[in-house]
Coordinates of C-alpha atoms in Angstrom, one line a residue:
Chain T
M1 CA 113.1 58.4 114.0
D2 CA 116.1 57.8 116.2
T3 CA 117.3 61.3 116.3
V4 CA 114.1 62.8 117.5
F5 CA 113.7 60.0 119.9
G6 CA 117.1 60.5 121.4
V7 CA 116.8 64.2 121.6
S8 CA 113.5 64.1 123.3
Y9 CA 114.9 61.8 126.0
N10 CA 118.0 63.8 126.4
G11 CA 116.2 66.7 128.1
G12 CA 119.4 68.0 129.7
G13 CA 120.3 69.7 126.5
E14 CA 123.4 67.7 125.7
E15 CA 124.3 67.0 122.1
V16 CA 123.5 63.5 121.2
D17 CA 126.1 61.8 119.0
G18 CA 124.2 58.7 118.4
L19 CA 121.7 56.2 119.6
E20 CA 122.0 52.6 120.3
W21 CA 119.3 50.1 120.7
R22 CA 120.4 47.4 123.1
P23 CA 117.9 44.5 123.0
K24 CA 117.3 42.2 125.9
P25 CA 116.9 38.5 125.5
P26 CA 113.2 37.6 125.4
D27 CA 111.7 37.4 128.9
A28 CA 108.6 35.3 129.3
K29 CA 107.5 37.1 132.5
N30 CA 107.9 40.5 131.0
P31 CA 107.1 40.4 127.3
G32 CA 107.0 44.2 126.9
D33 CA 110.5 44.7 128.1
V34 CA 112.5 44.0 125.0
G35 CA 115.4 46.4 125.5
W36 CA 116.7 49.9 126.2
L37 CA 117.5 52.8 124.0
W38 CA 120.8 54.4 124.8
A39 CA 121.8 57.9 123.9
L40 CA 125.6 58.4 123.4
C41 CA 127.1 61.8 124.2
C42 CA 130.5 63.4 124.1
G43 CA 131.8 61.1 121.4
G44 CA 130.6 58.0 123.3
R45 CA 132.4 58.9 126.5
R46 CA 129.0 59.4 128.2
E47 CA 125.8 57.5 127.7
A48 CA 122.4 57.8 129.0
R49 CA 119.6 55.2 129.1
C50 CA 116.1 56.2 128.3
P51 CA 114.2 56.1 131.6
V52 CA 111.5 53.8 130.4
P53 CA 112.1 50.6 128.6
L54 CA 110.4 50.8 125.3
A55 CA 110.0 48.8 122.2
P56 CA 111.3 50.7 119.2
W57 CA 107.9 50.7 117.5
C58 CA 106.4 52.5 120.5
G59 CA 108.9 55.2 120.1
T60 CA 107.9 55.7 116.5
S61 CA 104.4 56.6 117.2
I62 CA 105.3 58.8 120.1
C63 CA 107.7 60.8 118.0
Y64 CA 105.2 61.1 115.3
S65 CA 102.3 62.3 117.3
H66 CA 103.1 65.9 117.1
S67 CA 104.1 66.1 113.6
C68 CA 102.5 65.6 110.3
C69 CA 103.8 66.4 107.0
H70 CA 102.5 68.5 104.2
L71 CA 103.9 69.5 101.0
T72 CA 103.1 72.2 98.5
L73 CA 104.0 73.1 95.0
G74 CA 103.5 76.6 93.7
S75 CA 104.1 77.9 90.3
K76 CA 103.0 80.7 88.0
H77 CA 99.6 79.1 87.6
P78 CA 98.2 76.6 90.0
V79 CA 99.2 76.0 93.6
V80 CA 98.9 72.4 94.9
L81 CA 98.6 71.7 98.6
A82 CA 98.7 68.3 100.1
T83 CA 98.7 67.0 103.7
D84 CA 98.3 63.7 105.4
Q85 CA 95.0 63.1 107.1
V86 CA 96.0 61.7 110.4
N87 CA 94.9 63.1 113.7
A88 CA 96.9 61.4 116.4
R89 CA 98.2 62.1 119.8
S90 CA 100.6 60.2 121.9
I91 CA 100.1 56.5 121.0
L92 CA 96.5 57.1 120.0
M93 CA 95.2 57.5 116.5
Y94 CA 91.9 59.5 116.6
Q95 CA 91.0 59.7 113.0
Q96 CA 92.5 59.2 109.5
N97 CA 90.3 61.5 107.5
L98 CA 91.2 64.9 108.8
D99 CA 91.3 67.8 106.4
K100 CA 94.3 69.9 107.4
I101 CA 93.9 72.3 104.5
A102 CA 91.9 75.3 105.7
E103 CA 90.2 77.4 103.0
L104 CA 90.8 81.0 103.8
S105 CA 89.0 82.8 100.9
S106 CA 87.7 81.8 97.5
H107 CA 91.2 81.7 96.2
S108 CA 93.5 80.8 99.1
A109 CA 94.0 78.0 101.5
M110 CA 96.6 76.9 104.0
G111 CA 97.9 73.6 105.0
V112 CA 98.5 73.4 108.8
S113 CA 100.4 70.9 110.8
G114 CA 100.6 70.5 114.6
P115 CA 98.6 69.2 117.4
N116 CA 94.9 69.1 116.5
C117 CA 93.8 71.7 119.0
D118 CA 96.2 74.4 117.7
L119 CA 95.7 73.3 114.2
V120 CA 91.9 73.8 114.4
N121 CA 92.1 76.8 116.6
F122 CA 94.6 78.7 114.5
S123 CA 93.1 77.9 111.1
E124 CA 89.7 79.0 112.3
Y125 CA 91.0 82.1 113.8
V126 CA 92.9 83.1 110.7
S127 CA 90.2 82.2 108.2
K128 CA 87.4 83.9 110.1
N129 CA 89.5 87.0 110.5
L130 CA 90.3 87.1 106.9
K131 CA 86.6 86.7 106.1
L132 CA 85.8 89.7 108.4
I133 CA 88.5 91.8 106.7
E134 CA 87.1 90.9 103.3
L135 CA 83.6 91.9 104.3
S136 CA 84.6 95.2 105.8
N137 CA 86.6 96.0 102.7
D138 CA 83.4 95.9 100.6
G139 CA 84.2 92.4 99.4
Q140 CA 87.7 93.4 98.2
K141 CA 89.9 90.4 98.7
L142 CA 93.3 90.6 100.3
S143 CA 96.2 89.4 98.1
T144 CA 97.9 86.2 99.0
H145 CA 100.9 88.2 100.1
A146 CA 98.7 90.2 102.6
Q147 CA 97.0 87.1 103.9
A148 CA 100.3 85.4 104.5
N149 CA 101.7 88.4 106.3
F150 CA 98.6 88.6 108.4
C151 CA 99.0 85.0 109.3
R152 CA 102.6 85.4 110.1
G153 CA 101.9 88.4 112.3
E154 CA 99.5 86.4 114.3
L155 CA 102.1 83.6 114.8
A156 CA 104.7 86.2 115.8
K157 CA 102.3 87.8 118.2
A158 CA 101.5 84.4 119.8
I159 CA 105.1 83.3 120.2
R160 CA 105.5 85.8 123.0
K161 CA 102.4 84.7 124.8
G162 CA 101.0 81.3 124.1
P163 CA 102.5 79.9 120.9
Y164 CA 100.3 78.0 118.4
Q165 CA 102.3 74.9 117.6
V166 CA 101.6 75.0 114.0
N167 CA 103.7 75.1 110.8
I168 CA 101.9 76.5 107.8
I169 CA 102.1 76.5 104.1
L170 CA 99.7 79.1 102.7
G171 CA 98.9 79.2 99.0
G172 CA 96.7 81.5 96.9
Y173 CA 95.9 82.7 93.5
D174 CA 95.8 86.4 92.6
E175 CA 94.2 87.6 89.4
K176 CA 97.2 89.7 88.4
K177 CA 100.1 87.8 89.9
G178 CA 98.9 84.2 89.5
G179 CA 99.7 81.5 92.1
S180 CA 102.0 82.0 95.0
M181 CA 102.8 80.2 98.3
Y182 CA 104.4 81.1 101.6
V183 CA 106.0 78.7 104.0
M184 CA 105.8 79.6 107.7
D185 CA 106.9 78.1 111.0
Y186 CA 105.3 78.5 114.4
M187 CA 107.8 81.1 115.4
G188 CA 106.7 83.5 112.8
S189 CA 109.2 83.2 110.0
C190 CA 107.7 83.4 106.6
V191 CA 109.3 82.7 103.2
K192 CA 107.8 82.9 99.8
Q193 CA 108.8 79.8 97.9
N194 CA 108.0 77.7 94.9
Y195 CA 107.8 74.5 96.7
G196 CA 108.0 73.4 100.3
A197 CA 107.5 70.6 102.7
Q198 CA 107.4 70.5 106.5
G199 CA 107.6 67.9 109.2
Y200 CA 109.3 64.6 108.5
A201 CA 108.1 64.7 105.0
S202 CA 110.6 67.4 104.0
N203 CA 113.4 64.8 104.4
F204 CA 111.9 62.8 101.6
C205 CA 110.1 65.4 99.5
L206 CA 112.3 68.4 99.1
S207 CA 114.8 66.6 97.0
I208 CA 112.1 65.3 94.7
M209 CA 110.5 68.7 94.3
D210 CA 114.0 70.3 93.9
R211 CA 114.6 68.1 90.9
D212 CA 111.1 68.1 89.4
W213 CA 109.7 71.6 90.0
D214 CA 109.7 73.8 87.0
E215 CA 108.7 77.4 86.4
G216 CA 106.1 76.7 83.8
M217 CA 104.4 73.7 85.3
N218 CA 100.7 73.2 84.7
E219 CA 98.3 71.7 87.2
E220 CA 98.7 68.2 85.9
Q221 CA 102.4 68.3 86.2
A222 CA 102.4 69.8 89.6
V223 CA 100.0 67.2 90.9
K224 CA 102.2 64.5 89.4
V225 CA 105.2 65.8 91.4
V226 CA 103.1 65.8 94.6
E227 CA 101.9 62.3 94.0
H228 CA 105.5 61.3 93.4
C229 CA 106.3 62.7 96.8
I230 CA 103.5 60.8 98.4
Q231 CA 104.6 57.7 96.7
E232 CA 108.1 58.2 98.1
L233 CA 106.7 58.7 101.6
K234 CA 104.7 55.5 101.4
M235 CA 107.7 53.6 100.2
R236 CA 110.6 55.0 102.4
F237 CA 109.0 56.6 105.4
L238 CA 109.0 54.5 108.5
I239 CA 105.7 55.9 109.6
N240 CA 102.9 54.6 107.6
Q241 CA 100.8 57.4 106.2
S242 CA 97.9 55.8 104.3
N243 CA 95.8 58.8 103.7
F244 CA 96.5 62.1 101.9
I245 CA 94.4 65.0 100.7
I246 CA 95.3 67.2 97.8
K247 CA 93.8 70.6 97.0
V248 CA 94.4 72.8 94.0
I249 CA 94.1 76.6 93.9
D250 CA 93.9 78.2 90.5
K251 CA 92.0 81.0 88.8
E252 CA 88.7 79.1 89.5
G253 CA 89.4 79.0 93.2
V254 CA 90.1 76.3 95.7
R255 CA 89.0 72.8 95.0
T256 CA 89.7 69.4 96.5
L257 CA 91.4 67.3 93.9
K258 CA 91.4 64.0 95.7
F259 CA 91.6 62.4 99.1
D260 CA 92.1 58.9 100.4
A261 CA 89.5 59.3 103.1
D262 CA 86.5 61.6 102.9
P263 CA 86.8 64.4 105.6
A264 CA 83.0 64.5 105.7
D265 CA 82.7 61.0 107.1
N266 CA 82.3 60.8 110.8
Chain Z
M1 CA 62.8 127.2 117.3
A2 CA 65.9 125.6 116.0
R3 CA 67.8 127.0 119.0
R4 CA 66.7 124.2 121.2
Y5 CA 68.5 121.7 119.0
D6 CA 71.5 123.8 118.2
S7 CA 73.8 123.1 121.1
S8 CA 73.9 119.4 121.1
T9 CA 75.3 117.4 118.2
T10 CA 73.6 114.3 119.4
T11 CA 70.0 115.5 119.1
F12 CA 67.9 115.5 116.0
S13 CA 65.7 118.5 115.5
P14 CA 62.0 117.9 114.8
E15 CA 62.7 118.2 111.1
G16 CA 65.1 115.4 111.5
R17 CA 68.3 117.4 111.1
L18 CA 71.5 117.6 113.1
H19 CA 72.1 121.4 113.2
Q20 CA 75.6 121.3 114.6
V21 CA 76.7 119.0 111.8
E22 CA 75.1 121.3 109.2
Y23 CA 76.8 124.3 110.7
A24 CA 80.1 122.5 110.5
I25 CA 79.5 121.8 106.9
E26 CA 78.6 125.4 106.4
A27 CA 81.9 126.5 108.1
I28 CA 83.7 124.7 105.4
N29 CA 81.9 126.6 102.7
N30 CA 83.8 129.7 103.9
A31 CA 87.2 128.0 103.9
G32 CA 89.9 128.1 101.3
T33 CA 88.8 126.2 98.2
S34 CA 90.3 122.9 97.1
V35 CA 89.8 121.4 93.6
G36 CA 90.5 117.8 92.9
I37 CA 90.7 116.3 89.4
L38 CA 91.3 112.8 88.3
A39 CA 93.5 112.4 85.3
K40 CA 94.3 109.2 83.4
D41 CA 97.9 109.3 84.6
G42 CA 97.5 110.9 88.0
V43 CA 95.5 113.1 90.2
V44 CA 95.6 116.9 90.6
M45 CA 94.6 118.9 93.6
A46 CA 94.7 122.7 93.6
S47 CA 94.1 124.7 96.7
E48 CA 93.6 128.3 97.5
K49 CA 96.1 129.7 99.9
K50 CA 94.5 132.4 102.0
V51 CA 97.0 135.2 102.6
T52 CA 96.3 136.5 106.0
S53 CA 99.2 138.9 106.6
G54 CA 102.4 139.8 104.9
L55 CA 104.1 139.7 108.3
L56 CA 103.3 136.0 108.9
A57 CA 106.4 133.8 108.5
P58 CA 105.9 131.6 105.5
A59 CA 105.0 128.1 106.4
R60 CA 107.9 125.6 105.8
T61 CA 105.4 122.9 104.7
S62 CA 102.1 123.2 103.0
E63 CA 99.1 124.1 105.1
K64 CA 96.7 122.7 102.6
T65 CA 98.2 119.5 101.3
Y66 CA 99.4 116.7 103.5
K67 CA 101.0 113.4 102.6
L68 CA 99.4 110.5 104.4
C69 CA 101.5 107.7 103.1
P70 CA 103.6 107.0 100.0
H71 CA 100.5 106.5 97.9
A72 CA 97.9 108.9 99.4
T73 CA 97.7 112.7 100.0
C74 CA 94.9 114.8 101.2
S75 CA 93.9 118.4 100.7
V76 CA 92.2 120.2 103.6
A77 CA 89.4 122.7 103.7
G78 CA 88.3 124.0 107.1
L79 CA 90.0 124.2 110.5
T80 CA 93.6 123.3 110.3
A81 CA 93.8 122.3 113.9
D82 CA 91.0 119.8 113.5
A83 CA 92.5 118.6 110.3
N84 CA 95.8 117.8 112.1
I85 CA 94.0 115.3 114.4
L86 CA 92.4 113.5 111.5
I87 CA 95.6 113.5 109.5
D88 CA 97.4 111.9 112.4
Q89 CA 94.6 109.2 112.4
A90 CA 94.9 108.6 108.7
R91 CA 98.7 108.3 108.9
L92 CA 98.4 105.9 111.9
R93 CA 95.9 103.8 110.1
A94 CA 98.0 103.6 106.9
G95 CA 101.0 102.7 108.9
R96 CA 99.2 100.0 110.9
Y97 CA 97.8 98.5 107.8
E98 CA 101.1 98.3 106.2
Y99 CA 102.6 96.8 109.3
Q100 CA 99.9 94.1 109.5
F101 CA 99.7 93.2 105.8
Q102 CA 103.0 94.4 104.5
E103 CA 101.1 96.1 101.7
P104 CA 99.9 99.6 101.1
I105 CA 96.4 100.3 102.4
P106 CA 93.7 100.5 99.8
I107 CA 92.6 104.2 99.4
E108 CA 89.0 103.6 100.2
N109 CA 89.9 101.8 103.3
L110 CA 91.9 104.8 104.5
V111 CA 89.2 107.2 103.7
E112 CA 86.6 105.1 105.4
H113 CA 88.6 105.0 108.5
V114 CA 89.0 108.7 108.7
C115 CA 85.3 109.2 108.0
N116 CA 84.3 106.7 110.7
Y117 CA 86.3 108.7 113.1
K118 CA 84.6 111.9 112.0
Q119 CA 81.2 110.3 112.2
A120 CA 81.7 109.3 115.9
Y121 CA 81.9 113.0 116.7
T122 CA 78.5 113.6 115.3
Q123 CA 77.0 110.9 117.6
Y124 CA 78.7 110.8 121.0
G125 CA 77.7 113.4 123.5
G126 CA 79.6 116.5 124.4
L127 CA 81.8 116.6 121.4
R128 CA 81.7 118.9 118.4
P129 CA 82.1 117.6 114.9
F130 CA 85.3 118.1 113.1
G131 CA 85.1 121.3 111.0
V132 CA 87.1 119.8 108.1
A133 CA 86.4 118.5 104.6
F134 CA 89.1 116.6 102.8
L135 CA 90.0 115.7 99.3
F136 CA 91.9 112.5 99.2
A137 CA 94.1 111.6 96.3
G138 CA 95.5 108.2 96.1
Y139 CA 96.7 105.3 94.1
D140 CA 96.3 101.6 94.7
E141 CA 96.9 98.4 92.7
T142 CA 93.3 97.4 92.3
H143 CA 91.6 100.7 91.4
G144 CA 94.4 102.9 90.2
F145 CA 94.2 106.6 90.8
Q146 CA 91.3 107.7 93.0
L147 CA 89.8 110.9 94.3
Y148 CA 87.5 111.1 97.3
Q149 CA 85.8 113.9 99.1
S150 CA 84.6 113.8 102.7
D151 CA 82.7 116.2 104.9
P152 CA 82.2 116.7 108.7
S153 CA 79.2 114.3 108.9
G154 CA 81.4 111.4 107.9
N155 CA 80.0 111.0 104.4
Y156 CA 82.5 110.3 101.7
S157 CA 82.2 109.8 98.0
G158 CA 84.5 109.1 95.0
W159 CA 84.7 111.6 92.2
K160 CA 86.4 112.3 88.9
A161 CA 86.4 116.0 89.7
T162 CA 85.1 117.9 92.6
V163 CA 85.5 121.1 94.6
I164 CA 85.3 121.7 98.4
G165 CA 85.3 125.0 100.3
A166 CA 84.2 128.5 99.4
N167 CA 82.3 128.8 96.2
N168 CA 82.3 125.1 95.5
Q169 CA 79.0 125.3 93.6
A170 CA 80.4 127.6 91.0
G171 CA 83.5 125.5 90.8
K172 CA 81.5 122.3 90.3
S173 CA 79.3 123.8 87.6
L174 CA 82.5 124.8 85.7
L175 CA 83.9 121.3 86.1
K176 CA 80.6 119.8 84.8
T177 CA 81.0 121.6 81.5
D178 CA 84.7 121.4 81.2
Y179 CA 85.7 118.0 82.5
G180 CA 86.4 115.2 80.0
S181 CA 86.2 115.3 76.3
K182 CA 83.1 116.9 74.9
K183 CA 82.1 114.5 72.3
E184 CA 78.6 114.4 73.8
E185 CA 76.9 117.6 74.8
E186 CA 76.2 116.4 78.4
G187 CA 79.6 116.8 80.1
G188 CA 78.5 114.2 82.6
D189 CA 76.0 115.4 85.2
E190 CA 76.8 112.2 87.1
M191 CA 80.4 112.7 88.0
K192 CA 80.7 110.1 90.7
T193 CA 83.1 107.4 89.8
D194 CA 81.8 104.0 89.2
D195 CA 85.2 102.4 89.2
D196 CA 85.4 100.3 86.0
D197 CA 82.1 101.0 84.2
A198 CA 82.4 104.7 83.8
P199 CA 80.3 106.2 81.1
P200 CA 82.3 106.0 77.9
E201 CA 81.6 109.7 76.9
I202 CA 83.8 111.0 79.7
E203 CA 87.4 110.5 78.8
L204 CA 89.9 111.3 81.5
P205 CA 92.2 114.2 80.7
D206 CA 95.9 113.9 81.1
L207 CA 97.8 115.4 84.0
A208 CA 98.7 118.7 82.2
T209 CA 95.1 119.3 81.1
A210 CA 93.8 118.5 84.5
C211 CA 96.3 121.0 86.1
R212 CA 95.1 123.8 83.8
L213 CA 91.4 122.9 84.4
A214 CA 92.1 123.0 88.2
V215 CA 93.6 126.5 87.9
K216 CA 90.7 127.6 85.8
V217 CA 88.2 126.4 88.4
L218 CA 90.2 128.0 91.2
N219 CA 90.2 131.3 89.2
K220 CA 86.5 131.1 89.2
T221 CA 85.9 130.2 92.8
M222 CA 88.3 133.0 93.9
D223 CA 85.9 135.4 92.4
G224 CA 87.9 137.2 89.8
A225 CA 91.0 137.6 92.0
V226 CA 93.8 136.9 89.6
A227 CA 95.4 133.6 90.4
S228 CA 99.0 133.9 91.4
P229 CA 101.5 131.4 92.6
E230 CA 101.3 133.0 96.1
K231 CA 97.6 132.4 96.3
L232 CA 97.3 128.9 95.0
E233 CA 99.0 125.6 95.5
L234 CA 99.1 122.9 92.8
F235 CA 99.7 119.3 93.8
T236 CA 100.1 116.4 91.4
M237 CA 100.4 112.7 92.0
S238 CA 101.6 110.4 89.3
L239 CA 103.6 107.3 88.8
D240 CA 107.3 107.1 87.9
E241 CA 109.0 104.5 85.7
D242 CA 109.1 102.0 88.6
G243 CA 105.4 102.3 89.3
E244 CA 106.1 104.3 92.5
C245 CA 103.9 107.2 93.4
V246 CA 105.4 110.6 92.9
H247 CA 103.9 113.4 95.0
K248 CA 104.7 116.9 93.9
I249 CA 103.8 120.4 95.0
L250 CA 104.6 122.6 92.1
N251 CA 107.0 125.4 92.9
A252 CA 106.3 129.1 92.2
E253 CA 107.9 129.0 88.8
E254 CA 106.0 125.9 87.7
S255 CA 102.7 127.2 88.9
K256 CA 103.3 130.4 87.2
A257 CA 103.8 128.6 83.9
V258 CA 100.5 126.7 84.4
I259 CA 98.6 130.0 85.2
A260 CA 100.2 131.7 82.2
E261 CA 98.9 128.9 79.9
V262 CA 95.4 129.1 81.4
E263 CA 95.4 132.8 80.7
A264 CA 96.7 132.4 77.2
E265 CA 94.0 129.8 76.6
A266 CA 91.3 132.1 77.9
A267 CA 92.6 134.9 75.7
S268 CA 92.8 132.9 72.5
S269 CA 89.3 131.5 72.9
G270 CA 87.5 134.8 73.6
D271 CA 87.7 136.4 76.9
T272 CA 85.2 134.9 79.3
S273 CA 85.6 131.6 80.9
E274 CA 82.2 130.6 79.3
A275 CA 83.9 130.9 75.9
A276 CA 86.9 129.0 77.2
A277 CA 84.6 126.2 78.2
K278 CA 83.5 125.8 74.7
A279 CA 87.0 125.7 73.3
E280 CA 88.3 122.4 72.0
P281 CA 90.0 120.1 74.5
N282 CA 93.1 121.9 75.8
E283 CA 96.2 120.6 74.3
S284 CA 99.2 122.8 74.6
P285 CA 102.6 121.3 74.3
A286 CA 103.9 124.5 75.9
W287 CA 103.2 123.2 79.3
S288 CA 105.4 120.2 78.9
C289 CA 108.3 122.4 78.0
S290 CA 107.8 125.0 80.6
S291 CA 108.1 122.9 83.7
T292 CA 111.0 120.8 84.8
D293 CA 108.7 118.3 86.5
L294 CA 106.9 117.6 83.3
N295 CA 109.7 115.4 81.9
S296 CA 108.9 112.9 84.5
V297 CA 105.2 113.3 84.0
S298 CA 105.3 112.7 80.3
E299 CA 107.6 109.8 81.0
S300 CA 105.0 108.2 83.2
Q301 CA 102.3 109.0 80.7
R302 CA 104.3 107.1 78.1
L303 CA 104.7 104.3 80.5
N304 CA 101.0 104.2 81.3
S305 CA 100.1 104.0 77.6
L306 CA 102.6 101.3 77.1
Q307 CA 101.1 99.3 80.0
K308 CA 97.6 99.7 78.6
G309 CA 98.7 98.7 75.1

């Protein structure tokens, strides 16, 4: 948390070597003023104080507001997508039952992270366009590869105008090739991978998936790895993420395997 | 009375017809013939090259067969100038699709786009329809090898074997009797492809057989004029060992070999084409030895059968 916190306050663009929390003695008149966060630059020769006195826990939620994490596991057979279910901005939590996995066609879905506006806008834009293409192709479905490249193209187009602040993991199942997944960032890079995680979660999950992912995993095993990742997040991640949603894509199509909070609840 | 409705493409006649469009279709019936035949390991398109003058500098590239993208080619009957516009459209579409999806365009998608473009010219005022019919040969992952035909009205349809241009009726009737194995007496009066559930009686020929049949049909549509490599162009599309599409226009020597085989076949089975039609399915190993290209073709045949097995 500190790194992001420091960088975001060090808008001048200087490298931050470290951060230091310098608490103040408790002040009865001003209970919110508990200390300052200092960013140390140039090997400690320069230092800058954050302009606003903030309690460290405030920083946490600010940092976290624009990022959520999702993780995906692909293998020959099923693709497992999971995201957290938080919709939050700034220090406000709006909902905890958001479904961030948009279903694109009967056999593909994408997990999207970013501010809720871009998240909804982009996933609707892509899914509706893919539906349109499918209809005008006489019901012929696009392959996962084609869908991912369409999606990537839209991100790349947008980066020159008004970027969508979304990172994406798109998974799908093709009759011939089986499951596959593509990891994209908002700038329009796209890589086909066997597992991936974005946002803060990647710090915790990639190593787990690196160790546990296996070519011939079945659905049960893949889901187990994802749940292991979620367990790790709950245990080690500073930000408490209580709710996750997991979807599976296999030859039967996309289905919601489980969630902690029902997205249908209002 | 039809005169009143002749000049405009956009007006229906009282009988409910669009005369300009019909005339455009009629114009194609005078153009050089093109035959398309679907084989199990590829597609064959044979076209009649009209020799206008001996003084004309020979074209460096084909005037009948145009590659649209690595997995689709079309054969033209009608006005070449009009065709060039549509071919540009098709190439553009194929390129854009590949740019957007990083995947080759499905053949039907490409055909549909060209036909939509053609259709617009039968509807919007002040324009004349394109005087072109196409045969599209192509390959895609989902449907394998495909053959489509289109006309100036913007209609298109998928075929196992078809003919466009001059004398296409005669050509089609020959195809009806000769195409596919003749286990059943009906050679398949419904030749339209139904993708997967094709009637089991029609078995697709191999590329070499399809080539010979195409020449035979062209022989018939050219009205007895003896086919020679100068007068016809044979195009084959097949897959190589890597599953890549191979487009090939047979050179004079190779075409000559095919023509010779067709003649030999006709001679051995009586002399008329009628008798040839009743002969047993053409299987002559001579073809595969006679042409250099055939090594790669038989290679891909072998590969295909391996994949199926």
